[in-house]
PDB file of C-alpha atoms in Angstrom:
ATOM      1  CA  MET A   1     -32.375  -1.436 -35.721  1.00 50.00           C
ATOM      2  CA  VAL A   2     -35.469  -2.052 -33.593  1.00 48.00           C
ATOM      3  CA  GLU A   3     -35.395   1.581 -32.476  1.00 49.00           C
ATOM      4  CA  HIS A   4     -35.049   2.882 -36.056  1.00 46.00           C
ATOM      5  CA  ILE A   5     -37.924   0.772 -37.386  1.00 46.00           C
ATOM      6  CA  CYS A   6     -40.301   1.983 -34.703  1.00 46.00           C
ATOM      7  CA  GLU A   7     -39.185   5.579 -35.126  1.00 48.00           C
ATOM      8  CA  VAL A   8     -39.908   5.458 -38.858  1.00 43.00           C
ATOM      9  CA  PHE A   9     -43.347   3.866 -38.550  1.00 43.00           C
ATOM     10  CA  ARG A  10     -44.185   5.400 -35.142  1.00 49.00           C
ATOM     11  CA  SER A  11     -45.849   2.214 -33.971  1.00 60.00           C
ATOM     12  CA  PRO A  12     -44.819  -0.841 -31.971  1.00 72.00           C
ATOM     13  CA  ILE A  13     -43.591  -3.941 -33.763  1.00 77.00           C
ATOM     14  CA  CYS A  14     -46.129  -6.787 -33.814  1.00 81.00           C
ATOM     15  CA  ASP A  15     -44.003  -9.548 -35.380  1.00 89.00           C
ATOM     16  CA  PHE A  16     -40.314 -10.101 -34.897  1.00 86.00           C
ATOM     17  CA  HIS A  17     -37.939 -12.754 -36.271  1.00 89.00           C
ATOM     18  CA  ILE A  18     -34.836 -13.033 -34.108  1.00 90.00           C
ATOM     19  CA  PHE A  19     -32.117 -14.302 -36.464  1.00 90.00           C
ATOM     20  CA  ASP A  20     -29.207 -13.300 -34.245  1.00 88.00           C
ATOM     21  CA  LYS A  21     -28.841 -13.410 -30.475  1.00 86.00           C
ATOM     22  CA  SER A  22     -27.616  -9.782 -30.503  1.00 86.00           C
ATOM     23  CA  PHE A  23     -31.218  -8.691 -31.137  1.00 87.00           C
ATOM     24  CA  ILE A  24     -32.419 -10.246 -27.898  1.00 90.00           C
ATOM     25  CA  GLU A  25     -31.052  -7.511 -25.629  1.00 89.00           C
ATOM     26  CA  ARG A  26     -32.272  -4.779 -27.993  1.00 88.00           C
ATOM     27  CA  ILE A  27     -35.812  -6.118 -27.846  1.00 89.00           C
ATOM     28  CA  ILE A  28     -35.692  -6.496 -24.064  1.00 89.00           C
ATOM     29  CA  ASN A  29     -34.544  -2.889 -23.687  1.00 89.00           C
ATOM     30  CA  PHE A  30     -36.718  -1.267 -26.331  1.00 86.00           C
ATOM     31  CA  GLN A  31     -39.974  -3.218 -26.730  1.00 87.00           C
ATOM     32  CA  PRO A  32     -40.323  -6.121 -24.284  1.00 90.00           C
ATOM     33  CA  THR A  33     -43.933  -6.868 -25.302  1.00 93.00           C
ATOM     34  CA  ILE A  34     -44.452  -8.305 -28.799  1.00 93.00           C
ATOM     35  CA  ARG A  35     -47.387 -10.126 -30.358  1.00 93.00           C
ATOM     36  CA  ASN A  36     -45.480 -12.769 -32.349  1.00 94.00           C
ATOM     37  CA  VAL A  37     -41.869 -13.944 -32.100  1.00 94.00           C
ATOM     38  CA  LEU A  38     -40.054 -16.442 -34.335  1.00 95.00           C
ATOM     39  CA  ILE A  39     -36.584 -17.713 -33.444  1.00 96.00           C
ATOM     40  CA  PRO A  40     -35.041 -20.081 -36.036  1.00 95.00           C
ATOM     41  CA  ASN A  41     -32.663 -22.976 -35.395  1.00 95.00           C
ATOM     42  CA  TYR A  42     -29.595 -22.473 -33.220  1.00 92.00           C
ATOM     43  CA  VAL A  43     -30.005 -18.806 -32.389  1.00 93.00           C
ATOM     44  CA  VAL A  44     -30.625 -19.817 -28.773  1.00 93.00           C
ATOM     45  CA  LEU A  45     -27.447 -21.575 -27.645  1.00 90.00           C
ATOM     46  CA  SER A  46     -28.331 -22.407 -24.058  1.00 92.00           C
ATOM     47  CA  ILE A  47     -31.183 -22.778 -21.586  1.00 92.00           C
ATOM     48  CA  GLU A  48     -29.891 -19.641 -19.850  1.00 93.00           C
ATOM     49  CA  ILE A  49     -30.453 -17.560 -22.988  1.00 93.00           C
ATOM     50  CA  LEU A  50     -33.898 -19.088 -23.444  1.00 93.00           C
ATOM     51  CA  ASP A  51     -34.763 -18.355 -19.831  1.00 94.00           C
ATOM     52  CA  ARG A  52     -33.724 -14.712 -20.261  1.00 93.00           C
ATOM     53  CA  ILE A  53     -35.940 -14.406 -23.340  1.00 94.00           C
ATOM     54  CA  LEU A  54     -38.972 -15.957 -21.661  1.00 94.00           C
ATOM     55  CA  LYS A  55     -38.632 -13.901 -18.488  1.00 94.00           C
ATOM     56  CA  ASN A  56     -37.970 -10.559 -20.168  1.00 95.00           C
ATOM     57  CA  ILE A  57     -39.906 -10.598 -23.448  1.00 93.00           C
ATOM     58  CA  LYS A  58     -43.675 -10.943 -23.213  1.00 94.00           C
ATOM     59  CA  VAL A  59     -44.961 -12.724 -26.326  1.00 95.00           C
ATOM     60  CA  THR A  60     -48.724 -12.276 -26.241  1.00 94.00           C
ATOM     61  CA  GLU A  61     -49.735 -14.535 -29.144  1.00 94.00           C
ATOM     62  CA  ASN A  62     -47.374 -16.869 -30.998  1.00 95.00           C
ATOM     63  CA  PHE A  63     -43.945 -18.057 -29.904  1.00 96.00           C
ATOM     64  CA  TYR A  64     -42.061 -20.199 -32.437  1.00 96.00           C
ATOM     65  CA  LEU A  65     -38.700 -21.662 -31.450  1.00 97.00           C
ATOM     66  CA  GLY A  66     -36.368 -23.688 -33.637  1.00 96.00           C
ATOM     67  CA  ALA A  67     -33.757 -26.129 -32.398  1.00 95.00           C
ATOM     68  CA  ILE A  68     -31.545 -25.023 -29.504  1.00 94.00           C
ATOM     69  CA  GLU A  69     -28.204 -26.301 -28.243  1.00 88.00           C
ATOM     70  CA  THR A  70     -28.595 -27.730 -24.745  1.00 91.00           C
ATOM     71  CA  ASP A  71     -28.421 -30.887 -22.695  1.00 90.00           C
ATOM     72  CA  GLU A  72     -30.488 -29.341 -19.918  1.00 94.00           C
ATOM     73  CA  LYS A  73     -34.207 -29.624 -19.247  1.00 95.00           C
ATOM     74  CA  TYR A  74     -36.645 -26.729 -18.815  1.00 96.00           C
ATOM     75  CA  THR A  75     -39.377 -26.940 -16.197  1.00 96.00           C
ATOM     76  CA  GLU A  76     -40.957 -23.472 -16.402  1.00 95.00           C
ATOM     77  CA  PRO A  77     -44.067 -22.774 -18.532  1.00 96.00           C
ATOM     78  CA  ILE A  78     -43.674 -20.788 -21.749  1.00 96.00           C
ATOM     79  CA  PRO A  79     -46.072 -17.854 -21.248  1.00 93.00           C
ATOM     80  CA  SER A  80     -47.577 -17.362 -24.721  1.00 96.00           C
ATOM     81  CA  ARG A  81     -51.045 -18.164 -26.036  1.00 96.00           C
ATOM     82  CA  SER A  82     -49.616 -20.360 -28.790  1.00 96.00           C
ATOM     83  CA  ILE A  83     -46.256 -22.163 -28.786  1.00 97.00           C
ATOM     84  CA  THR A  84     -44.518 -24.179 -31.498  1.00 96.00           C
ATOM     85  CA  ILE A  85     -41.257 -25.873 -30.545  1.00 97.00           C
ATOM     86  CA  VAL A  86     -39.336 -27.579 -33.355  1.00 95.00           C
ATOM     87  CA  ASP A  87     -36.981 -29.701 -31.229  1.00 95.00           C
ATOM     88  CA  SER A  88     -38.745 -30.029 -27.884  1.00 97.00           C
ATOM     89  CA  PHE A  89     -36.657 -32.738 -26.184  1.00 96.00           C
ATOM     90  CA  TRP A  90     -35.699 -30.224 -23.464  1.00 96.00           C
ATOM     91  CA  ILE A  91     -39.292 -29.442 -22.433  1.00 97.00           C
ATOM     92  CA  THR A  92     -40.471 -31.310 -19.346  1.00 98.00           C
ATOM     93  CA  LEU A  93     -43.973 -32.386 -18.407  1.00 98.00           C
ATOM     94  CA  PRO A  94     -44.337 -29.704 -15.662  1.00 98.00           C
ATOM     95  CA  ALA A  95     -43.557 -27.004 -18.248  1.00 97.00           C
ATOM     96  CA  ILE A  96     -46.652 -28.081 -20.188  1.00 98.00           C
ATOM     97  CA  LEU A  97     -48.972 -28.961 -17.307  1.00 98.00           C
ATOM     98  CA  ASN A  98     -48.349 -25.712 -15.420  1.00 97.00           C
ATOM     99  CA  GLY A  99     -48.747 -23.474 -18.463  1.00 96.00           C
ATOM    100  CA  THR A 100     -51.705 -21.387 -19.599  1.00 97.00           C
ATOM    101  CA  ASN A 101     -51.227 -22.016 -23.326  1.00 98.00           C
ATOM    102  CA  SER A 102     -54.169 -22.451 -25.686  1.00 97.00           C
ATOM    103  CA  ILE A 103     -52.252 -23.924 -28.641  1.00 97.00           C
ATOM    104  CA  ILE A 104     -49.274 -26.275 -28.159  1.00 98.00           C
ATOM    105  CA  ASP A 105     -47.294 -27.940 -30.961  1.00 97.00           C
ATOM    106  CA  LEU A 106     -44.214 -29.949 -29.931  1.00 98.00           C
ATOM    107  CA  TYR A 107     -41.938 -31.719 -32.410  1.00 96.00           C
ATOM    108  CA  HIS A 108     -39.370 -34.402 -31.485  1.00 95.00           C
ATOM    109  CA  SER A 109     -40.710 -34.674 -27.964  1.00 97.00           C
ATOM    110  CA  ILE A 110     -39.312 -37.282 -25.572  1.00 96.00           C
ATOM    111  CA  PHE A 111     -42.637 -37.577 -23.760  1.00 98.00           C
ATOM    112  CA  THR A 112     -43.717 -41.168 -23.221  1.00 97.00           C
ATOM    113  CA  PRO A 113     -47.209 -42.618 -23.729  1.00 97.00           C
ATOM    114  CA  ASN A 114     -47.491 -42.520 -19.930  1.00 98.00           C
ATOM    115  CA  ASP A 115     -46.760 -38.766 -20.014  1.00 98.00           C
ATOM    116  CA  LEU A 116     -49.560 -38.320 -22.545  1.00 98.00           C
ATOM    117  CA  ASN A 117     -51.844 -40.286 -20.227  1.00 98.00           C
ATOM    118  CA  THR A 118     -50.931 -37.891 -17.405  1.00 98.00           C
ATOM    119  CA  ILE A 119     -51.738 -34.885 -19.602  1.00 98.00           C
ATOM    120  CA  LEU A 120     -55.164 -36.303 -20.429  1.00 98.00           C
ATOM    121  CA  LYS A 121     -55.943 -37.139 -16.804  1.00 98.00           C
ATOM    122  CA  GLN A 122     -54.903 -33.701 -15.550  1.00 98.00           C
ATOM    123  CA  TRP A 123     -56.965 -32.009 -18.259  1.00 98.00           C
ATOM    124  CA  GLN A 124     -60.045 -34.147 -17.579  1.00 97.00           C
ATOM    125  CA  MET A 125     -59.877 -33.490 -13.834  1.00 96.00           C
ATOM    126  CA  GLY A 126     -59.821 -29.764 -14.577  1.00 94.00           C
ATOM    127  CA  ILE A 127     -56.649 -29.297 -12.565  1.00 90.00           C
ATOM    128  CA  LYS A 128     -54.298 -28.302 -15.376  1.00 96.00           C
ATOM    129  CA  LEU A 129     -54.439 -26.967 -18.937  1.00 97.00           C
ATOM    130  CA  ARG A 130     -57.637 -24.996 -18.345  1.00 95.00           C
ATOM    131  CA  ASN A 131     -57.024 -22.751 -21.374  1.00 96.00           C
ATOM    132  CA  LEU A 132     -56.096 -25.528 -23.782  1.00 98.00           C
ATOM    133  CA  GLU A 133     -57.777 -25.578 -27.197  1.00 97.00           C
ATOM    134  CA  PHE A 134     -55.454 -27.738 -29.281  1.00 97.00           C
ATOM    135  CA  LEU A 135     -52.399 -29.842 -28.457  1.00 98.00           C
ATOM    136  CA  VAL A 136     -50.110 -31.690 -30.864  1.00 97.00           C
ATOM    137  CA  ILE A 137     -47.134 -33.741 -29.681  1.00 98.00           C
ATOM    138  CA  HIS A 138     -44.867 -35.671 -32.048  1.00 97.00           C
ATOM    139  CA  ILE A 139     -43.219 -38.608 -30.267  1.00 96.00           C
ATOM    140  CA  SER A 140     -41.390 -41.841 -31.022  1.00 94.00           C
ATOM    141  CA  THR A 141     -42.146 -45.101 -29.222  1.00 93.00           C
ATOM    142  CA  MET A 142     -41.212 -48.772 -29.286  1.00 94.00           C
ATOM    143  CA  LEU A 143     -44.868 -49.664 -28.683  1.00 92.00           C
ATOM    144  CA  ASP A 144     -47.054 -50.859 -31.513  1.00 91.00           C
ATOM    145  CA  TRP A 145     -50.301 -49.040 -32.302  1.00 89.00           C
ATOM    146  CA  ASP A 146     -52.473 -51.034 -29.893  1.00 92.00           C
ATOM    147  CA  GLY A 147     -49.932 -50.882 -27.076  1.00 94.00           C
ATOM    148  CA  PHE A 148     -49.574 -47.123 -27.525  1.00 95.00           C
ATOM    149  CA  ASN A 149     -53.337 -46.626 -27.493  1.00 94.00           C
ATOM    150  CA  ASP A 150     -53.792 -48.769 -24.376  1.00 96.00           C
ATOM    151  CA  GLU A 151     -51.133 -46.883 -22.408  1.00 97.00           C
ATOM    152  CA  VAL A 152     -52.299 -43.408 -23.453  1.00 97.00           C
ATOM    153  CA  LEU A 153     -55.941 -44.104 -22.531  1.00 97.00           C
ATOM    154  CA  GLU A 154     -55.342 -46.206 -19.412  1.00 97.00           C
ATOM    155  CA  ASP A 155     -57.941 -45.569 -16.644  1.00 97.00           C
ATOM    156  CA  LEU A 156     -59.652 -42.817 -18.661  1.00 96.00           C
ATOM    157  CA  ASN A 157     -62.876 -44.506 -19.837  1.00 90.00           C
ATOM    158  CA  PRO A 158     -63.203 -42.606 -23.130  1.00 95.00           C
ATOM    159  CA  THR A 159     -66.378 -42.710 -25.210  1.00 92.00           C
ATOM    160  CA  GLU A 160     -66.420 -43.668 -28.869  1.00 87.00           C
ATOM    161  CA  SER A 161     -66.755 -40.809 -31.316  1.00 82.00           C
ATOM    162  CA  ASP A 162     -69.886 -40.107 -33.301  1.00 72.00           C
ATOM    163  CA  GLU A 163     -69.423 -38.511 -36.710  1.00 70.00           C
ATOM    164  CA  ASN A 164     -72.422 -36.300 -35.936  1.00 67.00           C
ATOM    165  CA  ASP A 165     -71.279 -35.153 -32.493  1.00 80.00           C
ATOM    166  CA  GLY A 166     -70.535 -31.627 -33.711  1.00 86.00           C
ATOM    167  CA  ARG A 167     -66.764 -31.614 -33.300  1.00 90.00           C
ATOM    168  CA  PRO A 168     -65.262 -28.651 -35.193  1.00 90.00           C
ATOM    169  CA  THR A 169     -62.933 -29.571 -38.033  1.00 88.00           C
ATOM    170  CA  LYS A 170     -61.010 -26.292 -37.971  1.00 90.00           C
ATOM    171  CA  VAL A 171     -58.770 -24.963 -35.209  1.00 90.00           C
ATOM    172  CA  GLU A 172     -57.870 -21.274 -35.329  1.00 87.00           C
ATOM    173  CA  ILE A 173     -54.168 -21.032 -34.573  1.00 82.00           C
ATOM    174  CA  ASP A 174     -54.054 -17.237 -34.927  1.00 76.00           C
ATOM    175  CA  ASP A 175     -55.580 -14.437 -36.998  1.00 73.00           C
ATOM    176  CA  GLU A 176     -53.887 -15.681 -40.170  1.00 78.00           C
ATOM    177  CA  SER A 177     -53.656 -19.472 -39.904  1.00 84.00           C
ATOM    178  CA  THR A 178     -56.094 -22.331 -39.337  1.00 89.00           C
ATOM    179  CA  TYR A 179     -55.442 -26.046 -38.791  1.00 87.00           C
ATOM    180  CA  THR A 180     -57.924 -28.235 -40.666  1.00 89.00           C
ATOM    181  CA  LEU A 181     -58.743 -31.681 -39.270  1.00 86.00           C
ATOM    182  CA  LYS A 182     -60.053 -34.561 -41.348  1.00 79.00           C
ATOM    183  CA  GLU A 183     -63.800 -34.991 -41.110  1.00 73.00           C
ATOM    184  CA  ASP A 184     -63.455 -38.788 -41.079  1.00 70.00           C
ATOM    185  CA  GLU A 185     -60.773 -38.781 -38.362  1.00 78.00           C
ATOM    186  CA  GLU A 186     -61.108 -41.649 -35.886  1.00 86.00           C
ATOM    187  CA  TYR A 187     -61.039 -40.406 -32.309  1.00 92.00           C
ATOM    188  CA  VAL A 188     -62.376 -40.915 -28.808  1.00 94.00           C
ATOM    189  CA  ASN A 189     -63.840 -38.318 -26.456  1.00 95.00           C
ATOM    190  CA  LEU A 190     -63.124 -37.451 -22.850  1.00 97.00           C
ATOM    191  CA  ILE A 191     -65.766 -35.420 -21.007  1.00 95.00           C
ATOM    192  CA  ARG A 192     -64.832 -32.876 -18.346  1.00 96.00           C
ATOM    193  CA  SER A 193     -67.169 -31.942 -15.500  1.00 93.00           C
ATOM    194  CA  ASP A 194     -67.770 -28.466 -16.981  1.00 94.00           C
ATOM    195  CA  GLY A 195     -69.042 -29.967 -20.239  1.00 93.00           C
ATOM    196  CA  MET A 196     -65.873 -29.452 -22.265  1.00 96.00           C
ATOM    197  CA  ILE A 197     -64.976 -32.321 -24.582  1.00 96.00           C
ATOM    198  CA  GLY A 198     -61.451 -33.478 -25.318  1.00 97.00           C
ATOM    199  CA  SER A 199     -61.186 -35.403 -28.584  1.00 96.00           C
ATOM    200  CA  VAL A 200     -58.098 -37.613 -28.696  1.00 96.00           C
ATOM    201  CA  PHE A 201     -56.672 -38.890 -31.963  1.00 93.00           C
ATOM    202  CA  TYR A 202     -53.364 -40.023 -33.420  1.00 92.00           C
ATOM    203  CA  GLY A 203     -51.600 -40.087 -36.737  1.00 88.00           C
ATOM    204  CA  TYR A 204     -48.881 -42.506 -37.833  1.00 87.00           C
ATOM    205  CA  ALA A 205     -45.893 -40.542 -39.146  1.00 84.00           C
ATOM    206  CA  GLY A 206     -43.524 -43.344 -40.162  1.00 85.00           C
ATOM    207  CA  ASN A 207     -40.693 -44.961 -38.274  1.00 86.00           C
ATOM    208  CA  GLU A 208     -37.236 -44.187 -36.972  1.00 83.00           C
ATOM    209  CA  GLY A 209     -35.310 -47.433 -36.840  1.00 85.00           C
ATOM    210  CA  GLU A 210     -37.365 -49.719 -34.618  1.00 86.00           C
ATOM    211  CA  LYS A 211     -39.429 -46.852 -33.213  1.00 91.00           C
ATOM    212  CA  ASN A 212     -42.823 -45.728 -34.480  1.00 90.00           C
ATOM    213  CA  LEU A 213     -43.322 -41.998 -35.023  1.00 94.00           C
ATOM    214  CA  ILE A 214     -46.747 -40.901 -33.825  1.00 94.00           C
ATOM    215  CA  GLU A 215     -48.556 -37.565 -33.918  1.00 95.00           C
ATOM    216  CA  PHE A 216     -50.734 -37.289 -30.800  1.00 97.00           C
ATOM    217  CA  MET A 217     -53.528 -34.695 -30.803  1.00 96.00           C
ATOM    218  CA  LEU A 218     -56.006 -33.378 -28.257  1.00 97.00           C
ATOM    219  CA  GLN A 219     -58.738 -31.005 -29.428  1.00 96.00           C
ATOM    220  CA  VAL A 220     -60.837 -29.260 -26.788  1.00 97.00           C
ATOM    221  CA  TRP A 221     -64.329 -28.059 -27.686  1.00 95.00           C
ATOM    222  CA  ARG A 222     -67.869 -27.649 -26.400  1.00 93.00           C
ATOM    223  CA  ARG A 223     -70.967 -29.156 -27.999  1.00 87.00           C
ATOM    224  CA  GLN A 224     -73.323 -26.483 -29.334  1.00 80.00           C
ATOM    225  CA  THR A 225     -76.908 -26.637 -28.069  1.00 70.00           C
TER     226      THR A 225
END
């Protein structure tokens, strides 16, 4: 099917939705470089299949992955500019820290507040996440709001936000979609040695039993002079 589509339109495919695992090998063999790829829930049935996709299909812009069936963890970066992972319990901290992604959106993550603290420290030191523009991680925690905040920002010395500091309220996800942030969002700033600013803010997303569901966000930007 991939071959027939390209033959008819005589141009490479830019967007592809992989609804069946049988298409994976066809894409690898016919057009291994694609701009945007979407894989819905339970098409990928193992880490091995995921690893074959990531190592043989180059997704240059947006990679969207639904839930997968696995008990394993994945430590390799996902090499796309923007990644959205619906059920990201299998993604480890090294997979994020060692990546070159600009946009990261992880749902149902098992990262801890201490992991988020590590991400912020590595970003601020300029060691990791050099390309990062916007990060969203949805986690659950037994900590209350103050305890969560204290652990995430431990040893970071953030500065209080100023509503006139020039932080952009729109994040360009791709050519067709933009994430709009609230203008009155409460946040703190981390300053990197190269002048980049990391604005850190959270959103309360309800609860799951005794656990609080929290949306953690890091927006990276530079103050205009």
